XYZ file of C-alpha atoms in Angstrom:
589
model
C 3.043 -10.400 -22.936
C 0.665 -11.636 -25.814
C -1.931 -12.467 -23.458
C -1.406 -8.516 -21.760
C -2.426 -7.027 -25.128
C -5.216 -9.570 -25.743
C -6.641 -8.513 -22.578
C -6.163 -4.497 -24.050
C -8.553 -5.773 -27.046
C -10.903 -7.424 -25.151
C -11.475 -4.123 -23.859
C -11.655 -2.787 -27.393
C -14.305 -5.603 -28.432
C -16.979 -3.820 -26.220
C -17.681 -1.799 -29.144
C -17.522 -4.429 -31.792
C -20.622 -2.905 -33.724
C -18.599 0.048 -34.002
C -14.973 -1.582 -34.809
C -17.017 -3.648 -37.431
C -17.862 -0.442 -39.320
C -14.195 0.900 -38.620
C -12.897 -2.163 -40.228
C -15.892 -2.350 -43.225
C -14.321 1.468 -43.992
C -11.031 0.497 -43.846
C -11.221 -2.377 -46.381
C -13.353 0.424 -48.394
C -10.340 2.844 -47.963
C -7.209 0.034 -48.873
C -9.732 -1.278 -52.113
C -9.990 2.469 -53.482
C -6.168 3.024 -52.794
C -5.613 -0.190 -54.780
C -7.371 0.743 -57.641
C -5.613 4.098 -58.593
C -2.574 2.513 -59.746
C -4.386 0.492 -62.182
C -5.743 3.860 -63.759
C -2.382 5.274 -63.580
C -0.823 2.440 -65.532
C -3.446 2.821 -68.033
C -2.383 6.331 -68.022
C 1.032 5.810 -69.155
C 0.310 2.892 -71.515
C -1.754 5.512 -73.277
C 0.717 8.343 -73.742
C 3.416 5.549 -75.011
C 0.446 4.660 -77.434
C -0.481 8.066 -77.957
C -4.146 7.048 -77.409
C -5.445 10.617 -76.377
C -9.009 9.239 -76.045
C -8.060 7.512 -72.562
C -6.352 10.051 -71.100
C -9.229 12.087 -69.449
C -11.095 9.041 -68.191
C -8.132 7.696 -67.173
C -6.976 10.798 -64.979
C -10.623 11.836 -63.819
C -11.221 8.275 -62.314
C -7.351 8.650 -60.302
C -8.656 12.014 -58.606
C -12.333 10.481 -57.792
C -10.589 7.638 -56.414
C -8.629 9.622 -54.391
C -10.918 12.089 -53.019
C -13.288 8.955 -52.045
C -10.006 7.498 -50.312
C -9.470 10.162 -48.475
C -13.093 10.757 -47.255
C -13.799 6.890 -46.298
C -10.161 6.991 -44.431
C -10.840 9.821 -42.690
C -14.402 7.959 -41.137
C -12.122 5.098 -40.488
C -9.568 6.837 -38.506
C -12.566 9.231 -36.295
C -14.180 6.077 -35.591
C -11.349 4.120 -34.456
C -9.882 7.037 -32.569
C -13.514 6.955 -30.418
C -13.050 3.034 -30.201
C -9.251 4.120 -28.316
C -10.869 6.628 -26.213
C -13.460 4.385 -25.056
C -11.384 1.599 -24.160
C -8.947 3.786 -22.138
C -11.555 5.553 -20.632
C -13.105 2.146 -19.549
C -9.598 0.918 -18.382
C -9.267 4.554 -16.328
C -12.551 3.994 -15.054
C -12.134 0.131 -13.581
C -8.633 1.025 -12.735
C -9.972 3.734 -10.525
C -12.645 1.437 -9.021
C -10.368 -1.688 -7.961
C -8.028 1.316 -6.538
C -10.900 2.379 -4.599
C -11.490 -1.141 -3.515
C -7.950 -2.179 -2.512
C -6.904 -2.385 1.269
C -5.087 0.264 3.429
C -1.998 -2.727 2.725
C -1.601 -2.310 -0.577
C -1.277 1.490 -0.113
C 1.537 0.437 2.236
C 3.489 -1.665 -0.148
C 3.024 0.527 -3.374
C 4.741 3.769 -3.790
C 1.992 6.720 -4.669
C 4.509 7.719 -7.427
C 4.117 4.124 -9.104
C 0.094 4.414 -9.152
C 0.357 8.099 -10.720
C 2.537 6.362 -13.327
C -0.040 3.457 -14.101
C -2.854 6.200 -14.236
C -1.042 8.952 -16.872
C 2.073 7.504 -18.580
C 0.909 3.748 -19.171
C -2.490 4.618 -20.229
C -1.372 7.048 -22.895
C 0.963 4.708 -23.438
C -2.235 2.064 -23.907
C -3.720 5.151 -26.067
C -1.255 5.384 -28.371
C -1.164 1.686 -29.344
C -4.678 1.313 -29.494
C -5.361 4.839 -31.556
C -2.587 4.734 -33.944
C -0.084 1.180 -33.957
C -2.844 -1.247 -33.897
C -4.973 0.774 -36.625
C -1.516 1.063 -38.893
C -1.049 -2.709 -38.300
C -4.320 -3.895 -39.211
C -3.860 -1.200 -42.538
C -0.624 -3.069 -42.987
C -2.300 -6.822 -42.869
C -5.248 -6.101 -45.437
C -3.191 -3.891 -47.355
C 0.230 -6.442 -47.287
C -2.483 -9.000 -48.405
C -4.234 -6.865 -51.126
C -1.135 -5.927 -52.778
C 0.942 -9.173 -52.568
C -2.391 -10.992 -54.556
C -2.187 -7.949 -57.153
C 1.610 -7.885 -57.310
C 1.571 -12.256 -57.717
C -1.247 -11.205 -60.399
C 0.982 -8.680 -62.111
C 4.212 -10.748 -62.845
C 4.732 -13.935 -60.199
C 8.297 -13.976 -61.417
C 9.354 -10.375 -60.586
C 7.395 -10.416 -57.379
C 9.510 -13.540 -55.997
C 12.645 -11.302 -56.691
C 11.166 -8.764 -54.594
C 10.691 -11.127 -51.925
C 14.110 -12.431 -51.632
C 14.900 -9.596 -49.123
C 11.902 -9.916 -46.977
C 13.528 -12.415 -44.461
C 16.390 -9.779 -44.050
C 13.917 -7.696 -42.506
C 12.212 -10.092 -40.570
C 15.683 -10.477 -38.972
C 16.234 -6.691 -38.588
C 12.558 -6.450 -36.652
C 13.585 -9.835 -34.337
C 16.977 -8.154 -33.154
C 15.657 -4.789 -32.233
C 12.896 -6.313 -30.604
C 15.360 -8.292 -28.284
C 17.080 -4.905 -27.479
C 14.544 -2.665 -26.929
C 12.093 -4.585 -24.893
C 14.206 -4.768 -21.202
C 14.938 -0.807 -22.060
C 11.235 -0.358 -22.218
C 10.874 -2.363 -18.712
C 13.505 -0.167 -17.323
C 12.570 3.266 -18.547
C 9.303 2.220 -16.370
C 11.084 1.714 -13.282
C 12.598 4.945 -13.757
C 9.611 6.851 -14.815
C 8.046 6.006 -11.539
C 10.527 6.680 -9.092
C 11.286 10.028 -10.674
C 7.357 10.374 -10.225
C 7.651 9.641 -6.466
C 10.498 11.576 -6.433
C 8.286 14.595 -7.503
C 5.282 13.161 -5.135
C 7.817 13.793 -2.254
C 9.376 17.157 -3.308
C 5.650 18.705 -3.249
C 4.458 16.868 -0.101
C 7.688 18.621 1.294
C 8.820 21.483 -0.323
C 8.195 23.369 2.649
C 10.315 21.657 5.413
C 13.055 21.320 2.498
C 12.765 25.466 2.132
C 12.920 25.784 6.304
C 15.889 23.730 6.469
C 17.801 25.499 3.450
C 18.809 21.869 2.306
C 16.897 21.726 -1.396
C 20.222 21.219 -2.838
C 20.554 17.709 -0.694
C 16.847 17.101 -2.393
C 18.099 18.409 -5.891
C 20.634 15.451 -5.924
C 17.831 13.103 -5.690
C 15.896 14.559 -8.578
C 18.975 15.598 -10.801
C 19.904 11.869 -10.214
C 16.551 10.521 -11.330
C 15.623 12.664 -14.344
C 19.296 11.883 -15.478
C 18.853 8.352 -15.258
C 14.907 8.457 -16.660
C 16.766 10.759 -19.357
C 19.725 7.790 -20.327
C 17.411 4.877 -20.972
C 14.388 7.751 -22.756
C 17.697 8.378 -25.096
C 18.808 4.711 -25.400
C 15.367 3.488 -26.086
C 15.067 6.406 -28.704
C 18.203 5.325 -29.885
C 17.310 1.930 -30.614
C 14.151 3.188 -32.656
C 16.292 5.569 -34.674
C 18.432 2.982 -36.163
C 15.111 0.696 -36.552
C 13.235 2.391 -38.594
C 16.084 3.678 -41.172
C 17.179 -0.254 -41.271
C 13.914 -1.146 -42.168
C 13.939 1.673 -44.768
C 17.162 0.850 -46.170
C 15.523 -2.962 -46.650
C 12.562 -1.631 -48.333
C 15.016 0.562 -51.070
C 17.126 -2.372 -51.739
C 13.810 -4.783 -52.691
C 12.680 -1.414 -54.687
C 16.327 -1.165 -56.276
C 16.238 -5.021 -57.006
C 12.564 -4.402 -58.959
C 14.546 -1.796 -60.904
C 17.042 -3.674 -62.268
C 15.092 -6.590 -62.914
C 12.037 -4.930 -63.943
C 14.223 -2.804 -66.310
C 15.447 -5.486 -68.225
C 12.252 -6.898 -68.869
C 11.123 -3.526 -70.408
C 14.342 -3.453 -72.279
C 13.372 -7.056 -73.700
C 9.850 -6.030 -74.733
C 7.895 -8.497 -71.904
C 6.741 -6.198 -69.746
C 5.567 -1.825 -70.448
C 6.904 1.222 -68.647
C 2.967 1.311 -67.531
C 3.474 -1.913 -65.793
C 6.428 -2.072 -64.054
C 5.489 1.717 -62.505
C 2.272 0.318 -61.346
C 3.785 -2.655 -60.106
C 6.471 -0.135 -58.081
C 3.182 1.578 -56.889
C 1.732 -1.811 -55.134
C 4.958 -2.505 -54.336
C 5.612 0.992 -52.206
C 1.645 0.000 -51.025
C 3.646 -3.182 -49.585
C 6.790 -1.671 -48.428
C 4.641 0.971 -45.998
C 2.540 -2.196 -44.570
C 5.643 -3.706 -43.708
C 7.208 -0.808 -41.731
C 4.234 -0.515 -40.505
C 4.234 -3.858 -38.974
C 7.814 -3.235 -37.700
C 6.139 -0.024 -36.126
C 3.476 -1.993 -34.591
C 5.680 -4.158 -32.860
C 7.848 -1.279 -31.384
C 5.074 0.285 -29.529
C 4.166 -3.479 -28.517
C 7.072 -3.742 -26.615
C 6.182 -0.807 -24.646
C 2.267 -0.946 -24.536
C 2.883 -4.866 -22.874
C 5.135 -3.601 -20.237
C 2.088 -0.734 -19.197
C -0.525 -3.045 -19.946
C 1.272 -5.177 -17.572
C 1.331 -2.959 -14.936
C -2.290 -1.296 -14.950
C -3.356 -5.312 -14.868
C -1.088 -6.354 -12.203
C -3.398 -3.711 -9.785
C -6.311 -4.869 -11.631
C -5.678 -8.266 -10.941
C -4.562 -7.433 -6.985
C -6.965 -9.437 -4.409
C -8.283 -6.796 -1.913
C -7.231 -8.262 1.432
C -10.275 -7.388 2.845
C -13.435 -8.681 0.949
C -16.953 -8.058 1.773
C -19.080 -11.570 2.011
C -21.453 -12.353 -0.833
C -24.215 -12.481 1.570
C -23.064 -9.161 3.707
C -26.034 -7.767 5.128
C -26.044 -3.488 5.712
C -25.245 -2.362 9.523
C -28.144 -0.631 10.548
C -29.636 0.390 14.153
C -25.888 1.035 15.821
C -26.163 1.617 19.531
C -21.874 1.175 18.904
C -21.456 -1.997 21.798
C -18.013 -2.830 20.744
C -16.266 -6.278 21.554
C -12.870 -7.391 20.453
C -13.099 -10.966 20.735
C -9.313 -12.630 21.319
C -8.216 -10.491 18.141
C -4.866 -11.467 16.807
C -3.068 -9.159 14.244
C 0.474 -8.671 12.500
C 0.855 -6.793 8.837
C 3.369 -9.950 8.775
C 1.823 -13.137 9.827
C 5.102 -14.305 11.623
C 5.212 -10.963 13.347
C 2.170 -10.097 14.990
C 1.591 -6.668 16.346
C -1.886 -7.335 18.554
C -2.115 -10.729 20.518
C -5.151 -12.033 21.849
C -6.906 -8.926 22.812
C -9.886 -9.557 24.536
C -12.108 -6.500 25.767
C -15.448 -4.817 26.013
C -16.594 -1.429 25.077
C -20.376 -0.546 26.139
C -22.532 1.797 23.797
C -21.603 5.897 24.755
C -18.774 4.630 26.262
C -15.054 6.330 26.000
C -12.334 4.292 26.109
C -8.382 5.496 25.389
C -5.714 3.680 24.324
C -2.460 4.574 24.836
C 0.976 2.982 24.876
C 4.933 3.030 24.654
C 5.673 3.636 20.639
C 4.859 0.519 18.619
C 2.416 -0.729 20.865
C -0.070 -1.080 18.529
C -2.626 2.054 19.177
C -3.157 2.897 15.372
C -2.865 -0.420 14.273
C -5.517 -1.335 16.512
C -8.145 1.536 15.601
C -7.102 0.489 12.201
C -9.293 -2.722 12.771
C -12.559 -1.448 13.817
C -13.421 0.126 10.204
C -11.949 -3.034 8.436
C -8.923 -1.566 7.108
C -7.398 -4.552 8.027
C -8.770 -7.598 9.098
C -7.323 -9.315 12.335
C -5.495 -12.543 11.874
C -7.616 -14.443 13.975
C -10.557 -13.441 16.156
C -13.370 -11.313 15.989
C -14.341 -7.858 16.326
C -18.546 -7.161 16.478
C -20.790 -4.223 16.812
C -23.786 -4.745 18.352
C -22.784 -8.686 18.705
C -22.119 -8.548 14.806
C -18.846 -9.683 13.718
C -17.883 -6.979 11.457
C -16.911 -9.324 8.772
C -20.387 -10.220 7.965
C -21.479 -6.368 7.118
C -21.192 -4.560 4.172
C -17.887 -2.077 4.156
C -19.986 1.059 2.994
C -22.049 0.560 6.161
C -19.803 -0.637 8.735
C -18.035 2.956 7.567
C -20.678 4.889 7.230
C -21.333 4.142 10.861
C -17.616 4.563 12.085
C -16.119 7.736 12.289
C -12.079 8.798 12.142
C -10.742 12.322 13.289
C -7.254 12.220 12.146
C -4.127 13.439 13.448
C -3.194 15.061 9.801
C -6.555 16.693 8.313
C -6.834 16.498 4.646
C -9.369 19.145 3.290
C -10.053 19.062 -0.649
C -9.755 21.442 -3.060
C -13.500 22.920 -2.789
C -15.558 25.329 -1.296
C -15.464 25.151 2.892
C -19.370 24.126 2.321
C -18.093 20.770 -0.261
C -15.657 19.794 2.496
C -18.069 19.673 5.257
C -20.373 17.623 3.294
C -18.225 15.512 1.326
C -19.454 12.714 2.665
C -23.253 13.805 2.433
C -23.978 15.556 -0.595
C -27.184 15.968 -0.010
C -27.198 17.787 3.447
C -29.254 20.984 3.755
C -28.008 24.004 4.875
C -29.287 23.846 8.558
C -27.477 20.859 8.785
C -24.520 22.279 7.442
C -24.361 25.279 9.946
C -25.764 22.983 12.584
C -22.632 21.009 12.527
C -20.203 24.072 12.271
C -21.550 25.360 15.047
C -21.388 22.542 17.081
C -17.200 22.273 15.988
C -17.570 25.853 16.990
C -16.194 26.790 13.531
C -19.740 28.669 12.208
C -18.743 32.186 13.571
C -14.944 32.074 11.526
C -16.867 31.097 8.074
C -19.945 33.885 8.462
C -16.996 36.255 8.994
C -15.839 35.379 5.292
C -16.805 37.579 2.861
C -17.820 34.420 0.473
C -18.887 32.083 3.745
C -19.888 28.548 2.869
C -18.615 29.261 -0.445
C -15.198 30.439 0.092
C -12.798 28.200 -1.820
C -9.986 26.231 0.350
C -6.997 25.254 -1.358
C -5.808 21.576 -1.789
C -5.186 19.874 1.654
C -6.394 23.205 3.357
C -3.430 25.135 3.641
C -4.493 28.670 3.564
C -6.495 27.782 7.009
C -4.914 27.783 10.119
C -4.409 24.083 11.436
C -7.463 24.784 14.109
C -9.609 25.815 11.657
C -8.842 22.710 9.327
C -9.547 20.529 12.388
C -12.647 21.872 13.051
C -13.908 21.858 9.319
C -12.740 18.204 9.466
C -15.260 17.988 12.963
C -18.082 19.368 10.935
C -17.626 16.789 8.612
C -18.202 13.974 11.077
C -20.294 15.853 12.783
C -22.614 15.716 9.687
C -22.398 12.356 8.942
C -23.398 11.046 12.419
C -21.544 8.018 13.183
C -22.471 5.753 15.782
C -18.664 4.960 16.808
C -15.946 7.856 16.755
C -11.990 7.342 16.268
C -9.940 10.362 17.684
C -6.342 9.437 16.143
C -4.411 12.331 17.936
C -6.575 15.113 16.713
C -4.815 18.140 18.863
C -1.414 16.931 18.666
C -0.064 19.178 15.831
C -2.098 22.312 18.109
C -0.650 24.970 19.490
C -2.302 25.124 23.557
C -4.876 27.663 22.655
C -6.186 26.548 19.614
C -5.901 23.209 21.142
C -8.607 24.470 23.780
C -11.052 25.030 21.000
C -10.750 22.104 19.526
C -10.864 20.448 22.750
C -14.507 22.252 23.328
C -15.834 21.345 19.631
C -14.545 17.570 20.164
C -16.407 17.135 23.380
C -19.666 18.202 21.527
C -18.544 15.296 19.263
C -18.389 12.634 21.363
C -21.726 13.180 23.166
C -23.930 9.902 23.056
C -21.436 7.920 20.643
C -18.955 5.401 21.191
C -15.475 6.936 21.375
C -11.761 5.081 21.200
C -9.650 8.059 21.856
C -5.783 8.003 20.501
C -3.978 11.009 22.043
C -0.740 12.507 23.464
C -2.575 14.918 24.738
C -3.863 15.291 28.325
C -6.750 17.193 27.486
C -8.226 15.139 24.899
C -7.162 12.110 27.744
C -9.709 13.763 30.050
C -12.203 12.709 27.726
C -12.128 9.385 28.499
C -13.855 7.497 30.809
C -11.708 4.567 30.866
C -7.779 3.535 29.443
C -6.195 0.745 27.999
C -2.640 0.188 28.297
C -1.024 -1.617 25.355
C 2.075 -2.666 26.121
C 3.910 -5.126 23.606
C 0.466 -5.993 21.427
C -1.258 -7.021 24.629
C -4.088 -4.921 26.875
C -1.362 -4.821 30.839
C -3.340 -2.409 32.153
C -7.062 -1.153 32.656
C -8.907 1.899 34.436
C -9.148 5.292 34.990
C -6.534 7.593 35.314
C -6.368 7.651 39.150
C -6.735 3.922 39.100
C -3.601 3.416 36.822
C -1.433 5.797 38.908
C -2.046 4.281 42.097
C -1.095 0.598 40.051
C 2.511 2.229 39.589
C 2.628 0.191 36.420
C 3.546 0.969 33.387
C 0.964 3.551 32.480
C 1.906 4.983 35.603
C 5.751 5.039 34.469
C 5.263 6.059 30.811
C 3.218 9.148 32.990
C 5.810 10.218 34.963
C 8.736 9.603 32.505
C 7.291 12.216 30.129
C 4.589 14.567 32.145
C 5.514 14.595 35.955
C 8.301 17.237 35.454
C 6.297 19.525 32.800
C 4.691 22.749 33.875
C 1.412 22.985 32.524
C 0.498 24.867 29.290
C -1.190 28.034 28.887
C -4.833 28.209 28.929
C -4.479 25.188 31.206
C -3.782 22.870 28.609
C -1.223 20.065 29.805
C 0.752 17.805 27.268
C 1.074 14.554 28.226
C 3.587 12.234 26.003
C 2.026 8.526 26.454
C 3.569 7.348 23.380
C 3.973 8.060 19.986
C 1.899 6.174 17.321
């Protein structure tokens, strides 16, 4: 875990100009600090002397001191709280990044609860170590030091009494830490399921409301927050009885300087002005020491998060772009999977040895019995996974040897679920070109036929859309999603399913504003819809990871094979839909 937090401060070191300074004013701050209970013990030695003449130099150099004390540690403390903010900001900020960079795999393996944890929680739990623990422990090292040479200088013999208790608390700190360190992995664990727990509730709050069952979801939670609640209170616990045991230490070395310290007085070797200024540096050591033990509580806790934010940091994307990747330009969108092999298990692969050809402005469907391998295929053409073996080129370009931004750029996806983002209509439709002008902008609404529903908005273009576009109607969100590919222009076009959540009218619209799409690009067409089939001009038949069948519709009837069957099983006996829209089930994804 040492090498977790050393990682933290090499973060921190970025601004070592500034944490020089920070450091410079805190030595400042702990030397004034000393220095007042010198005065103070001059103080008293003069009223048990009844010197008069040092009492106002005496008191006027305690308040100067501690009005320059105060000012220096208050510089100390801004600065170093900017030093904390950068470094978690930084942290944020490359977390973020390496997110961005990670494959569609590890978003299937990590919960999105767990990443909203490693985001908030552990980086203010990273805040709060850096910002306050660390700057209390490196106060308690200079200061420990300062006041153990002054305290050695005072009287050796009555600061060795004082030190006959400090192993006790060295014990005290080693057992707690023992305890509370596999709480503060647990309350973690916890902490992020009850955050996926919440992910889910919102994602479905809806469908939970329609089916009256929130209570069977309200088990869930109440069983979560209760158990995130147990170990919150048992770690708490622990850190309660800690810090009073390390106070109670600290009062029995203070008693012990008492007694001993009285005695002396008693016996003439040592003043009332020195043994209360040697209780002063000794309080100045008794705070440095809790605040070591404080330190090392919030250590426990800032290694487990700094543990976790590194452990994505330190994830391999599965996909990498080459170091000599050169930018996909000039798509005509000639497609060729080249004996492409591919399981999200290597021992169980989903696509074997696919082999086939798709011409530039070509359409080309692919449909299936369930867990054929449709999406997983489409999946492959904009590298979101890599195949296992083979090759898949554009324009006779393996795809591996292109930069990601461009092969994308150049690759378009319609989705089955559209995802709109909080924004104006006009930011959704451009979100992926900023810089479009306004033509363009009502150019491509037009063509998704989706211009004459946002001029009839009082605010248009501007009109806000909630998150994930729920207060449009799931046509309009389609089409607003069209626009958005429309703008960017891609070469090659993925329609995962796009009308299969439409009701038959709506459905026909879409339909319309999706054949507008597809003119003059390359098209791989996902669908359980009939409709959207009809765009096609040819099918592939995935059957068990492999490519059994190949045509056009007519072609594959008259085979009788299994397209044929799959067909018949789940379309021959249906009536068609109104508007003339027929649903045709070949497969789910």
């Amino acid at each position: 875990m040492a090498s977790v937090i050393l990682r933290v401060y090499r973060y921190m070191a970025r601004d070592w100009k500034t944490l020089t300074l920070t450091i410079a004013l805190l030595l400042a701050s702990i030397a004034l600090a000393m220095m007042i209970p010198w005065y103070v013990r001059d103080l008293l030695n003069s009223i048990m002397v009844f010197d008069v003449s040092r009492l106002l130099p005496s008191s006027l150099m305690i308040v100067i001191l501690t009005f320059l004390e105060g000012v220096v540690a208050f510089l100390d403390r801004y600065l170093f709280e900017m030093i904390a903010q950068r470094t978690i900001y930084r942290l944020r900020l490359d977390l973020y990044r390496h997110l961005h960079e990670l494959s569609y795999g590890f978003y299937d393996r990590v919960d999105v609860g767990e990443i909203i944890v490693r985001i908030t929680n552990d980086m203010d739990t990273l805040n709060g170590f850096i910002s306050f623990a660390t700057m209390q422990f490196l106060n308690a090292i200079f200061s420990a030091v300062i006041a153990l040479s002054i305290l050695l200088s005072l009287n050796v013999e009555l600061t060795l009494v004082a030190a006959t208790l400090l192993p006790l608390l060295i014990l005290i700190r080693t057992l707690f830490d023992r305890k509370i360190f596999p709480i503060a992995e647990k309350s973690w664990r916890a902490m992020s399921q009850f955050n996926s727990t919440i992910q889910e509730y919102t994602s479905t709050v809806k469908i939970l409301k329609a089916l009256g069952v929130e209570d069977v979801f309200g088990r869930t939670y109440r069983s979560r927050l209760s158990s995130l609640y147990d170990l919150n209170m048992k770690f708490e616990r622990y850190m309660s009885i800690s810090w009073p045991a390390v106070g109670l230490v600290a009062s029995l070395i203070q008693i012990t300087v008492y007694l001993y310290g009285g005695s002396k007085v008693i016996s003439g070797a040592l003043s009332i002005g020195d043994i209360v200024a040697f209780l002063l540096y000794l309080s100045m050591l008794n705070w440095p020491l809790m605040g070591i033990g404080f330190f090392f509580m919030n250590y426990q806790r800032a290694s487990v998060s700094g543990s976790k934010i590194f452990e994505i940091l330190d994830r391999e994307p599965e996909v990498k772009e080459q170091p000599n990747a050169v930018e996909l330009k000039d798509v005509r969108g000639h497609v060729q999977f080249d004996n492409v092999t591919f399981g999200y298990d290597q021992n169980k692969p989903i696509l074997m040895n696919l082999s086939f050809e798709v011409k530039p402005g070509e359409k080309v469907a692919i449909v299936g019995p369930t867990g054929s391998g449709k999406s997983t295929l489409i999946k492959l053409i904009p590298r979101f996974y890599d195949p296992t073996s083979g090759r898949i080129l554009i324009d006779s370009v393996d795809i591996r040897n292109v930069t990601v931004k461009s092969l994308r750029k150049n690759v378009g996806i319609v989705h089955q679920d559209i995802m709109l983002f909080a924004g104006t209509i006009k930011d959704n439709i451009t979100y992926g070109k900023s810089n479009a002008s306004m033509s363009e902008i009502t150019e491509a609404a037009k063509a998704a036929g989706i211009h004459d529903f946002i001029a009839s908005l009082p605010k248009g273009y501007d009109t806000d859309v909630a998150e994930r576009g729920v207060t449009l109607s799931g046509g309009q969100r389609q089409r607003i999603a069209i626009a958005r590919t429309l703008i960017l222009n891609p070469k090659i076009l993925i329609l995962d399913d796009p009308t299969s959540n439409l009701d038959a009218e709506t459905e026909a619209t879409v339909v319309e504003a999706l054949r507008k799409l597809i003119e003059g690009r390359t098209v791989f067409i996902v669908t359980q819809r009939l409709s959207t089939l009809k765009l096609a001009d040819r099918i592939l038949v995935l059957d068990n990871g492999r490519i059994v069948e190949e045509g056009t519709h007519e072609e594959l009837m008259k085979m009788s094979g299994v397209y044929a069957k799959l067909y018949n099983a789940q379309f021959a006996h249906q009536e068609p839909l109104a508007g003339g829209v027929e649903k045709v089930g070949l497969g789910n994804r």
